[in-house]
Amino acid sequence: MDATVTPALPRGADHIAPDCAGQNFYAIDRGLRDLLALYLSPDDFRRLEPHFDRLGALAGGRLDELARIADRHPPVLHPRDRFGRDEDWIDYHSSYREMEKIAFGDFGFHAMSHRAGTLGMDHPLPAVAKYALQYLFVQAEFGLMCPISVTDTSIHLIRKFGSCELKEYLLPKMLSADPATQWKGTQFMTERAGGSDVGTIETVARHEDGEWRLYGDKWFCSHADADVALLLARPDGAPAGTKGLALFALPRRLKDGSRNAYRIVRLKDKLGTRSMASGEILLEGATAFLVGAADQGLKEMMEQVNLSRLSHGVRAAAMMRRCVNEAMVCARTRSAFGKTIIDYPLLRRQLLKITLPTEQALSMFLFAADAMDRANAGARDAENCLRILTPLLKFRACRDNIPVATGAMEVRGGNGYIEEWVQARLVRDAHIGVLWEGTSNINALDIVTRAVGKSGAHKALEAALLKLLDEAAAIPAAFRDRLRQTLDRTMRFAERVAADPAREAHARRAASALYHIASAVLMTREAAGPGADARRALLARLVLEHRLGVQDPLAPEAGEWEREAVEILLSDRSVSVAEIGGLLEI
Ligand SMILES: Cc1cc2nc3c(=O)[nH]c(=O)nc-3n(C[C@H](O)[C@H](O)[C@H](O)COP(=O)(O)OP(=O)(O)OC[C@H]3O[C@@H](n4cnc5c(N)ncnc54)[C@H](O)[C@@H]3O)c2cc1C
C-alpha cells in the first residue's frame, strides 16, 4: 500500500538490505495523501502540502539521523551545581537540541493549533493537519513528541481553565516561537501508589503566605525539566479520592528567576523513548498556581489526558507506518534461496499482517482528528464521536504497534535486532504506548463503562458510520450490508458488556471490535470516492475476515480470494472499484 522507492545498495554493501534513508515519508504514503485531500479544505491542503512534503523529506533524512544519535546519547541529570546548590539540570545531546529546533522553532508544533502565524497560515491549523504533521515527525523521532505534544496540551488547558492573570503570565512565553525564551509544558500525575488509581494521589497543596505550595513525590515525570508542569494535588482539607484533587501549574523558575522548590531526584533508565528525560520529582514547598476550580482538578486534567491519548494513537500509527516502509524496502531487496523475499507467499502474508493495522490506524486517527475539528466548530454529534474515538484509537493502535514492530524486525532478519537499524528502536519504543495515559485495561474500561455505558457516545459513532456506508454507493451493496450487520452486532455487544458489571472482563473484546468495525467502514467509504484508491475496500474486507470474523485454521481454501487481494495490495498500483468489486462479493 505504499510506494517506497527501492533504494540502490551502497557500494560494498552487497547482500545487506538497505533501509529507508533518503525517502520522503509523505511522498510515498498514498493513503495519507488521499485522506488529507479528503479531510482538509482545498485551500488548507494547497497551502499546507509543501510543509507535509518538507517534513516527509526531513523524516526520511536529517531528522532520522538525529533521532538515531539522540537515542544512543540519552539525557543526563546533574542534581547539583559545583557550589553544591540544588540547581539541577539535564544535559541533552546536540542531536536532541537540533530536533527541538525543527519541532518548536521551524514547525511551531506547540503553537500551531492555538494561534495564527505558524507555517505561514493566517489561522490556527486544523487538528487534521496538526496530527498529520505529528504522524510524519514520529516516523523519525518518537521521544521528542512527548514534550511537543504535552506543551501543546498544557497550552490548551491554561487557555481553557486558567485565570486571566495566569494566562497573561504563561501564554506569551509558552506560545513563543523563539527557542531562547519559549516555555515548554508537561504533566505530572502518577505517584507511587497509582497511575491508574489517581484518587490515591498524596501530593498536598497548602495555602501559605498568600500562595499555593506543593509537597509530594511524583514518580513518573516525562519531560522532567519542562518550564511549566500541570499537576494534580490535594488542597489541605479537601476530601479523599478523585473529588478532592485540584489542578496546578508549577513553574520551574519563579518570577525573580530563582529555582522553584522542587528537585528532579533521578532519571528513569527506560526501555524506550530514550532520547527524552523521564524522572522522579520531589516537591518541597514548590510555588504553584491553581488552574480552574479547586474541586474540578481531575475533570480538567482529563482534557489533557484525552488530547494526549489521541496523540498517542497518532504516534502508534506513525511508528507502524515506519515499520511498513522499512519492511517493504527489505522485502523488495533482500534475496534468499535465489529469489527476492517479497516473492515468497509466507513473506507476503507477513507484510499484509503489518500493513493492515497500519492502514486502520491511519483511517482512524484522521477520522478522529476531523471529529475534533467539527466538535471545535460546535457539532455536538462530532463531540460525542470524539469521546469514544479517542480511547479506541489509544487502546487499539498502541496495542497493534507492538506486533507490527516485531513483525517488521523479523522481515529484516537478524539485522533487525541490531541497534544500528531502526527496527530495534521501533520495537523498544512501541511498548510505552500501552502504559502511559492509561493502560489497555484502563482505556478499555473508559470506552465500555463510560463512553458507551454512561455517555452513550457509541450511538453518535454508529450514526456517523451508517451515514458513511450510505454515501459509499460505489461499493457493492452486499458488502455494505455485511458491514451494517457487523456494526449492529458490535454496538449491541458493547452495550451488553456495558450494562452488566459481571461482563467487565469482555471490555477489551468490545473495544477491539468497535475499533475494527469503525476502521472497516471508514476504509470502505474512503475507497468509494471519485478517483479514490479502491484498495482500501480490500483492507476493509480483510478487517472483517481477520479481525472480526471467525477463521477456521484448518480450511485454507476459505481464504483463496486473499491471494488475489494480496497481489493487488502489495502492488504500487491503485485500482478502481470496478476492478476489485468481485473480491468484495462474499
Ligand atoms: C516511561 C514512562 C513515562 C511516564 N510519564 C508520565 C508522565 O509524564 N506523567 C504521568 O503522570 N505519568 C507518567 N507515566 C506513568 C504512567 O501513566 C503509568 O505508569 C500508567 O498510568 C500505569 O500506572 P501504574 O504504573 O501505577 O500501574 P497500575 O495502575 O498499578 O497498573 C498495574 C496493572 O493493573 C491494571 N489495572 C489497574 N486498575 C485496573 C482495573 N480497574 N481493572 C483492570 N486492570 C487494572 C493495569 O491495567 C496494569 O496492567 C509514565 C510511565 C512510563 C513508563
XYZ file of C-alpha atoms and ligand atoms in Angstrom:
639
model
C 0.000 0.000 0.000
C 2.945 2.325 -0.088
C 5.265 3.227 -2.870
C 8.636 3.032 -1.167
C 11.270 3.629 -3.752
C 13.668 0.698 -3.849
C 16.988 2.310 -2.967
C 20.264 1.323 -4.570
C 22.620 -0.573 -2.290
C 25.567 1.436 -1.012
C 28.810 0.364 -2.685
C 30.348 -2.667 -0.996
C 27.146 -3.465 0.909
C 26.154 -6.451 -1.187
C 23.531 -8.726 0.271
C 22.501 -6.346 3.058
C 19.010 -4.910 2.519
C 19.052 -1.088 2.619
C 16.767 0.969 4.823
C 14.509 3.951 4.129
C 17.263 6.549 4.426
C 16.628 9.329 1.949
C 12.960 8.563 1.297
C 10.244 11.177 1.610
C 7.697 9.697 4.020
C 4.970 11.999 2.747
C 5.550 11.406 -0.941
C 5.480 7.619 -0.575
C 2.344 7.482 1.593
C -0.546 7.231 -0.829
C -3.120 6.679 1.931
C -2.079 9.787 3.836
C -2.059 11.998 0.761
C -5.501 10.842 -0.347
C -7.041 11.224 3.088
C -5.609 14.678 3.677
C -7.184 15.775 0.421
C -10.453 14.292 1.678
C -10.472 15.929 5.117
C -8.738 19.287 4.620
C -10.351 22.200 2.825
C -8.843 22.575 -0.678
C -7.267 25.866 0.352
C -5.658 24.463 3.526
C -4.460 21.413 1.635
C -2.845 23.528 -1.072
C -1.103 25.783 1.444
C -0.023 23.031 3.795
C 1.088 20.408 1.317
C 4.579 21.911 0.861
C 5.036 21.586 4.637
C 3.885 17.951 4.664
C 6.305 17.298 1.851
C 9.173 19.097 3.597
C 8.587 17.240 6.854
C 8.262 13.949 4.971
C 11.709 14.534 3.464
C 13.181 15.551 6.833
C 11.709 12.457 8.498
C 13.404 10.220 5.962
C 16.587 12.303 6.132
C 18.131 14.661 8.692
C 15.540 14.068 11.426
C 16.055 10.341 11.138
C 19.821 10.711 11.524
C 19.365 12.947 14.566
C 16.876 10.547 16.145
C 19.294 7.674 15.777
C 22.052 9.651 17.507
C 19.821 11.034 20.273
C 18.626 7.531 21.122
C 22.241 6.464 21.691
C 23.001 9.522 23.871
C 20.251 9.727 26.475
C 19.898 12.813 28.673
C 21.970 13.093 31.842
C 20.791 14.626 35.132
C 23.073 16.873 37.145
C 21.434 17.167 40.571
C 23.642 19.957 41.920
C 25.876 22.677 40.600
C 29.557 22.985 41.501
C 28.736 25.086 44.566
C 26.557 22.296 45.958
C 23.299 24.090 45.279
C 20.244 22.043 44.246
C 20.219 23.750 40.869
C 19.510 20.547 38.991
C 19.686 20.497 35.231
C 19.566 17.970 32.425
C 22.131 17.780 29.648
C 20.855 16.785 26.217
C 22.920 15.734 23.264
C 23.204 18.325 20.487
C 21.183 15.998 18.210
C 18.185 16.355 20.558
C 18.597 20.122 20.639
C 18.622 20.221 16.841
C 15.411 18.195 16.739
C 13.848 20.642 19.208
C 14.728 23.490 16.843
C 12.990 21.728 13.978
C 9.895 20.916 16.050
C 9.377 24.073 18.110
C 11.233 26.646 16.054
C 10.746 25.662 12.451
C 7.364 23.911 12.529
C 5.913 25.505 15.689
C 4.184 22.261 16.663
C 3.340 23.544 20.154
C 1.522 26.632 18.894
C 0.075 25.560 15.560
C -3.432 24.849 16.774
C -3.555 27.807 19.185
C -2.627 30.815 17.107
C -2.294 32.040 13.567
C 1.141 32.533 12.086
C 2.666 29.063 12.198
C 3.694 27.685 8.799
C 2.585 30.959 7.255
C -1.081 30.242 7.955
C -3.470 33.066 8.749
C -5.452 30.864 11.144
C -4.639 28.104 13.649
C -4.106 24.763 11.939
C -6.992 22.282 11.931
C -6.484 19.168 14.062
C -6.280 17.043 10.902
C -3.190 18.952 9.764
C -1.573 19.033 13.201
C -1.900 15.287 13.713
C -0.772 14.570 10.156
C 2.395 16.556 10.898
C 2.869 14.658 14.172
C 2.471 11.431 12.178
C 5.231 12.422 9.774
C 7.565 13.640 12.532
C 7.206 10.467 14.616
C 8.164 8.261 11.698
C 11.655 9.519 12.511
C 11.590 10.597 16.182
C 9.234 9.317 18.860
C 10.807 10.506 22.147
C 10.594 14.241 21.482
C 6.915 14.011 20.507
C 6.118 13.701 24.224
C 7.446 17.209 25.085
C 5.959 18.605 21.868
C 2.504 17.209 22.497
C 2.418 17.912 26.195
C 3.414 21.540 25.595
C 0.566 21.825 23.094
C -1.930 20.243 25.519
C -0.711 22.305 28.507
C -1.377 25.455 26.490
C -4.877 24.151 25.792
C -5.603 23.650 29.495
C -4.254 27.023 30.551
C -6.202 28.781 27.807
C -9.381 26.990 28.793
C -9.208 26.966 32.607
C -6.540 29.469 33.679
C -7.378 32.834 35.275
C -6.747 35.972 33.201
C -3.658 36.679 35.298
C -2.258 33.170 34.789
C -2.898 33.331 31.055
C -1.161 36.666 30.829
C 1.808 35.272 32.749
C 2.224 31.932 30.948
C 0.751 32.027 27.470
C 3.044 34.544 25.764
C 6.040 32.502 26.928
C 4.513 29.138 26.056
C 3.324 30.263 22.622
C 6.584 31.945 21.731
C 8.335 30.909 18.521
C 11.697 31.987 19.935
C 13.535 28.944 21.345
C 15.580 31.204 23.641
C 12.535 32.420 25.546
C 9.910 29.760 24.920
C 8.470 27.890 27.927
C 7.614 24.235 27.389
C 4.975 22.322 29.304
C 4.399 18.909 30.805
C 2.047 16.902 33.009
C 2.845 15.122 36.296
C 0.126 12.930 37.713
C 1.418 9.491 38.577
C 2.657 8.738 42.069
C 3.937 5.530 43.620
C 0.508 4.495 44.850
C -1.133 4.864 41.493
C -1.045 5.770 37.896
C -4.397 4.194 37.113
C -5.854 4.913 40.549
C -5.232 8.669 40.631
C -7.576 9.055 43.604
C -4.681 7.841 45.756
C -2.567 10.913 44.966
C -0.772 12.030 48.131
C 0.729 15.353 46.998
C -0.745 18.126 49.105
C -1.273 21.801 48.367
C -1.087 24.237 51.270
C -2.076 27.865 51.114
C 0.874 29.602 52.783
C 1.689 33.327 52.802
C -0.934 34.030 50.155
C 0.225 31.390 47.665
C -0.109 27.682 46.998
C 2.815 25.461 47.977
C 3.105 21.824 46.943
C 4.595 18.947 48.944
C 4.868 15.460 47.498
C 6.642 12.942 45.328
C 5.783 12.429 41.651
C 7.006 9.052 40.449
C 6.782 9.299 36.655
C 7.521 12.728 35.165
C 8.227 12.807 31.450
C 9.858 15.925 30.092
C 11.053 16.301 33.658
C 12.738 19.687 33.186
C 9.832 21.411 31.463
C 9.368 25.104 32.236
C 5.837 24.608 33.490
C 4.172 21.398 34.670
C 0.476 20.815 35.151
C -0.171 18.514 38.057
C -2.788 17.234 40.442
C -2.550 17.820 44.189
C -4.957 17.711 47.119
C -5.533 21.059 48.863
C -5.395 20.783 52.673
C -8.768 19.672 53.982
C -10.103 18.524 50.577
C -11.904 15.164 50.517
C -10.121 11.891 49.747
C -10.361 10.289 46.309
C -10.570 11.993 42.931
C -13.098 14.603 44.123
C -10.504 16.300 46.309
C -7.935 16.860 43.559
C -7.104 20.293 42.182
C -5.123 21.227 39.090
C -1.992 23.366 39.496
C 0.568 24.943 37.189
C 4.102 24.552 38.542
C 6.758 26.845 37.026
C 10.357 25.690 37.060
C 11.611 29.180 37.773
C 9.936 31.797 39.936
C 9.252 35.336 38.786
C 12.580 36.547 40.229
C 14.418 33.908 38.165
C 15.261 31.636 41.117
C 14.676 27.890 41.017
C 11.287 26.735 42.357
C 11.359 24.428 45.397
C 11.311 21.042 43.723
C 14.030 18.694 42.583
C 14.446 16.101 39.875
C 15.823 13.344 42.037
C 16.560 10.738 39.418
C 16.035 9.941 35.738
C 14.431 6.644 34.746
C 16.509 4.125 32.829
C 13.862 3.309 30.220
C 13.279 0.555 27.672
C 12.320 3.103 25.028
C 11.809 6.863 24.442
C 15.430 7.103 25.474
C 16.068 10.500 23.878
C 13.576 12.136 26.241
C 14.052 12.570 30.019
C 11.542 10.964 32.398
C 12.291 11.493 36.062
C 11.121 11.443 39.646
C 10.284 14.774 41.248
C 10.276 15.791 44.863
C 8.086 18.784 45.654
C 9.463 20.627 48.675
C 7.039 23.500 49.132
C 7.083 24.481 45.458
C 5.086 27.532 44.463
C 2.206 26.706 42.130
C -0.834 28.412 40.632
C -4.325 26.991 40.904
C -5.837 26.322 37.470
C -9.652 26.407 37.313
C -11.914 25.380 40.170
C -10.282 23.585 43.120
C -12.829 20.741 43.067
C -12.648 20.134 39.307
C -8.983 19.151 39.021
C -9.363 15.661 37.631
C -12.107 16.662 35.218
C -9.896 19.428 33.845
C -6.818 17.216 33.729
C -8.785 14.606 31.778
C -8.953 17.098 28.891
C -5.183 16.954 28.687
C -5.195 13.182 29.109
C -7.651 12.800 26.243
C -5.654 15.051 23.940
C -2.540 13.031 24.799
C -4.392 9.781 24.176
C -5.292 10.918 20.685
C -1.704 11.910 20.026
C -0.535 8.516 21.312
C -2.779 6.832 18.770
C -1.244 9.019 16.072
C 2.258 8.153 17.286
C 1.441 4.443 17.150
C 0.110 4.909 13.616
C 3.338 6.692 12.694
C 5.633 4.056 14.113
C 3.645 1.339 12.366
C 3.986 3.242 9.077
C 7.733 3.394 9.540
C 7.691 -0.362 10.161
C 5.777 -0.942 6.927
C 8.105 1.323 4.955
C 11.171 -0.451 6.289
C 9.674 -3.893 5.779
C 8.743 -3.100 2.160
C 12.277 -1.956 1.353
C 13.747 -5.108 2.907
C 11.231 -7.356 1.214
C 11.997 -5.871 -2.193
C 15.765 -6.040 -1.890
C 16.765 -8.991 0.278
C 17.372 -12.288 -1.533
C 17.130 -15.797 -0.137
C 17.214 -19.120 -1.976
C 17.678 -17.308 -5.270
C 14.610 -15.118 -5.061
C 13.774 -11.698 -3.682
C 11.955 -12.447 -0.424
C 8.827 -10.499 -1.392
C 8.133 -13.286 -3.884
C 7.520 -15.825 -1.125
C 3.841 -16.314 -0.184
C 4.556 -16.521 3.531
C 6.535 -13.298 3.469
C 3.763 -11.567 1.528
C 1.272 -12.653 4.142
C 3.582 -11.289 6.835
C 3.709 -7.928 5.034
C -0.039 -7.846 4.895
C -0.289 -8.522 8.613
C 1.745 -5.447 9.414
C 0.108 -3.311 6.740
C -3.487 -3.916 7.825
C -3.294 -2.435 11.356
C -1.174 0.413 9.984
C -3.815 1.439 7.464
C -6.570 1.001 10.059
C -4.782 3.390 12.406
C -4.323 5.951 9.618
C -8.031 5.951 8.817
C -8.985 6.100 12.474
C -6.727 8.946 13.535
C -7.713 11.184 10.642
C -11.398 10.487 11.275
C -10.896 11.310 14.974
C -8.990 14.488 14.109
C -11.771 15.511 11.739
C -14.303 14.894 14.525
C -12.187 17.186 16.726
C -12.291 19.923 14.097
C -16.054 19.578 13.738
C -16.532 19.459 17.527
C -14.455 22.639 17.874
C -16.798 24.231 15.353
C -19.746 23.328 17.602
C -21.018 19.996 16.203
C -22.420 18.020 19.149
C -22.503 14.684 17.300
C -18.819 15.093 16.427
C -18.013 15.790 20.086
C -19.688 12.524 21.054
C -17.868 10.649 18.292
C -14.568 12.058 19.509
C -15.399 10.996 23.058
C -15.316 7.339 22.044
C -12.835 7.503 19.165
C -10.067 8.878 21.384
C -9.731 5.923 23.789
C -10.483 3.492 20.931
C -7.511 4.784 18.965
C -5.231 4.914 22.010
C -6.202 1.407 23.077
C -6.063 -0.496 19.810
C -3.436 1.333 17.746
C -0.959 1.267 20.648
C -1.544 -2.459 21.136
C -1.202 -3.156 17.401
C 2.061 -1.252 17.299
C 3.824 -3.971 19.308
C 3.283 -6.974 16.973
C 3.747 -4.708 13.953
C 7.166 -3.588 15.221
C 8.173 -7.157 15.952
C 6.897 -8.282 12.556
C 8.899 -5.597 10.756
C 12.004 -6.519 12.720
C 11.588 -10.107 11.595
C 11.312 -9.085 7.936
C 14.808 -7.592 8.207
C 16.049 -10.799 9.768
C 18.936 -10.720 12.251
C 19.922 -7.171 11.317
C 16.541 -6.047 12.605
C 17.673 -6.957 16.112
C 20.816 -4.853 15.862
C 20.651 -1.322 17.224
C 22.269 0.216 14.139
C 18.986 -0.354 12.309
C 15.817 1.459 13.231
C 13.749 -1.681 13.871
C 15.285 -2.385 17.282
C 14.352 1.122 18.447
C 10.859 0.755 16.994
C 10.384 -2.466 18.966
C 11.543 -0.782 22.195
C 9.528 2.395 21.665
C 6.336 0.544 20.754
C 5.783 -0.761 24.267
C 5.262 2.512 26.089
C 2.005 3.106 24.203
C 0.183 0.536 26.328
C 1.319 2.181 29.556
C 1.215 5.957 29.638
C -2.049 7.894 29.625
C -3.768 4.749 30.811
C -3.011 1.089 30.263
C -5.041 -1.020 27.852
C -7.431 -2.073 30.623
C -7.997 1.494 31.779
C -8.722 2.666 28.227
C -10.986 -0.310 27.523
C -12.936 0.406 30.709
C -13.222 4.071 29.732
C -14.652 3.017 26.369
C -17.151 0.496 27.634
C -18.123 1.752 31.069
C -18.102 5.473 30.464
C -18.213 6.261 26.738
C -20.778 3.529 25.965
C -22.427 2.935 29.350
C -22.674 6.449 30.753
C -22.424 8.854 27.794
C -23.941 6.718 25.037
C -21.252 8.157 22.751
C -21.246 4.981 20.659
C -24.634 5.981 19.276
C -23.127 9.054 17.631
C -20.360 6.879 16.197
C -22.870 4.335 14.922
C -24.927 7.050 13.220
C -21.816 8.562 11.627
C -20.651 5.189 10.322
C -24.072 4.300 8.908
C -24.106 7.609 7.083
C -20.701 6.879 5.591
C -21.916 3.487 4.394
C -24.884 5.134 2.695
C -22.511 7.519 0.971
C -20.300 4.674 -0.281
C -22.760 3.799 -3.048
C -19.989 2.775 -5.451
C -19.136 -0.239 -3.249
C -21.166 -3.442 -3.847
C -24.374 -3.399 -1.771
C -23.803 -6.909 -0.367
C -20.516 -5.840 1.164
C -22.014 -2.735 2.683
C -24.880 -4.822 4.106
C -22.396 -7.124 5.722
C -20.671 -4.142 7.300
C -24.018 -2.799 8.546
C -24.851 -6.119 10.166
C -21.450 -6.380 11.819
C -21.736 -2.790 13.011
C -25.079 -3.568 14.600
C -23.783 -6.715 16.322
C -20.721 -4.861 17.615
C -22.711 -1.970 19.058
C -25.195 -4.290 20.752
C -22.347 -6.411 22.140
C -20.678 -3.306 23.599
C -23.994 -2.239 25.145
C -24.473 -5.665 26.754
C -20.977 -5.583 28.215
C -21.514 -2.020 29.474
C -24.841 -2.861 31.079
C -23.616 -5.771 33.167
C -20.656 -5.440 35.585
C -20.322 -9.242 35.508
C -19.227 -8.891 31.871
C -16.418 -6.409 32.589
C -13.822 -8.977 31.525
C -15.110 -8.583 27.937
C -14.394 -4.831 27.809
C -11.258 -5.251 25.708
C -13.035 -7.526 23.240
C -15.818 -4.987 22.883
C -13.336 -2.124 22.456
C -11.357 -4.014 19.816
C -14.500 -4.873 17.887
C -15.644 -1.234 17.941
C -12.285 -0.126 16.588
C -12.207 -2.772 13.874
C -15.708 -2.191 12.550
C -15.218 1.584 12.606
C -11.996 1.273 10.622
C -13.580 -1.148 8.126
C -16.430 1.271 7.456
C -14.033 4.190 7.096
C -11.848 2.345 4.618
C -14.913 1.326 2.616
C -16.029 4.934 2.385
C -12.521 6.088 1.529
C -12.433 3.605 -1.334
C -15.687 4.850 -2.800
C -14.900 8.442 -3.754
C -14.192 9.511 -7.336
C -10.579 8.729 -8.225
C -10.062 7.015 -4.845
C -7.729 4.100 -4.306
C -10.210 1.221 -4.033
C -7.582 -0.989 -2.421
C -8.815 0.412 0.876
C -12.029 -1.589 0.435
C -9.952 -4.768 0.191
C -8.381 -3.808 3.500
C -11.884 -3.382 4.903
C -12.710 -6.922 3.866
C -9.525 -8.199 5.487
C -10.559 -6.472 8.722
C -13.920 -8.227 8.557
C -12.392 -11.623 7.880
C -9.370 -11.500 10.153
C -10.119 -9.085 12.946
C -13.856 -9.556 13.353
C -14.677 -12.908 11.760
C -14.126 -16.461 12.866
C -11.346 -18.236 10.977
C -11.109 -21.991 10.612
C -7.346 -22.579 10.731
C -7.827 -25.954 9.056
C -9.645 -24.638 5.968
C -7.104 -22.874 3.749
C -9.424 -22.804 0.759
C -11.674 -20.355 2.666
C -9.017 -17.720 2.118
C -8.396 -18.292 -1.605
C -9.680 -14.817 -2.513
C -6.904 -13.427 -0.411
C -4.178 -14.464 -2.803
C -5.548 -12.104 -5.409
C -6.190 -9.402 -2.828
C -2.610 -9.629 -1.576
C -1.234 -9.232 -5.113
C -3.261 -6.076 -5.566
C -2.492 -4.667 -2.129
C 1.248 -5.173 -2.406
C 1.463 -3.653 -5.862
C 2.225 0.025 -6.267
C -0.809 0.489 -8.448
C -4.085 1.832 -7.110
C -7.255 0.290 -8.562
C -10.859 1.248 -9.239
C -13.868 -0.299 -7.520
C -14.820 -1.934 -10.842
C -11.530 -3.847 -10.854
C -11.891 -5.295 -7.361
C -15.676 -5.387 -6.897
C -15.685 -9.189 -7.306
C -13.372 -9.562 -4.358
C -15.889 -7.821 -2.143
C -18.758 -10.167 -3.032
C -18.833 -12.686 -0.260
C 8.345 5.957 30.585
C 7.144 6.420 31.314
C 6.850 7.754 31.340
C 5.746 8.211 32.045
N 5.484 9.548 32.083
C 4.477 10.011 32.858
C 4.235 11.415 32.999
O 4.922 12.233 32.413
N 3.241 11.829 33.793
C 2.451 10.951 34.470
O 1.557 11.383 35.182
N 2.642 9.618 34.358
C 3.629 9.126 33.571
N 3.836 7.772 33.448
C 3.044 6.869 34.260
C 2.020 6.043 33.516
O 0.970 6.852 33.077
C 1.562 4.944 34.488
O 2.646 4.057 34.666
C 0.357 4.205 33.986
O -0.776 5.030 34.017
C 0.069 2.957 34.828
O 0.031 3.243 36.194
P 0.870 2.380 37.227
O 2.274 2.315 36.738
O 0.647 2.947 38.582
O 0.277 0.937 37.135
P -1.012 0.414 37.917
O -2.059 1.446 37.908
O -0.575 -0.111 39.223
O -1.444 -0.785 36.983
C -0.896 -2.097 37.087
C -1.768 -3.027 36.258
O -3.064 -3.084 36.835
C -4.033 -2.873 35.834
N -5.221 -2.250 36.429
C -5.289 -1.171 37.242
N -6.569 -0.903 37.536
C -7.330 -1.812 36.885
C -8.733 -2.061 36.774
N -9.623 -1.275 37.366
N -9.143 -3.095 36.006
C -8.264 -3.881 35.380
N -6.936 -3.699 35.443
C -6.465 -2.678 36.186
C -3.377 -2.000 34.801
O -4.011 -2.138 33.531
C -1.956 -2.559 34.821
O -1.867 -3.633 33.941
C 4.916 7.289 32.725
C 5.217 5.924 32.678
C 6.314 5.494 31.993
C 6.618 4.024 31.968
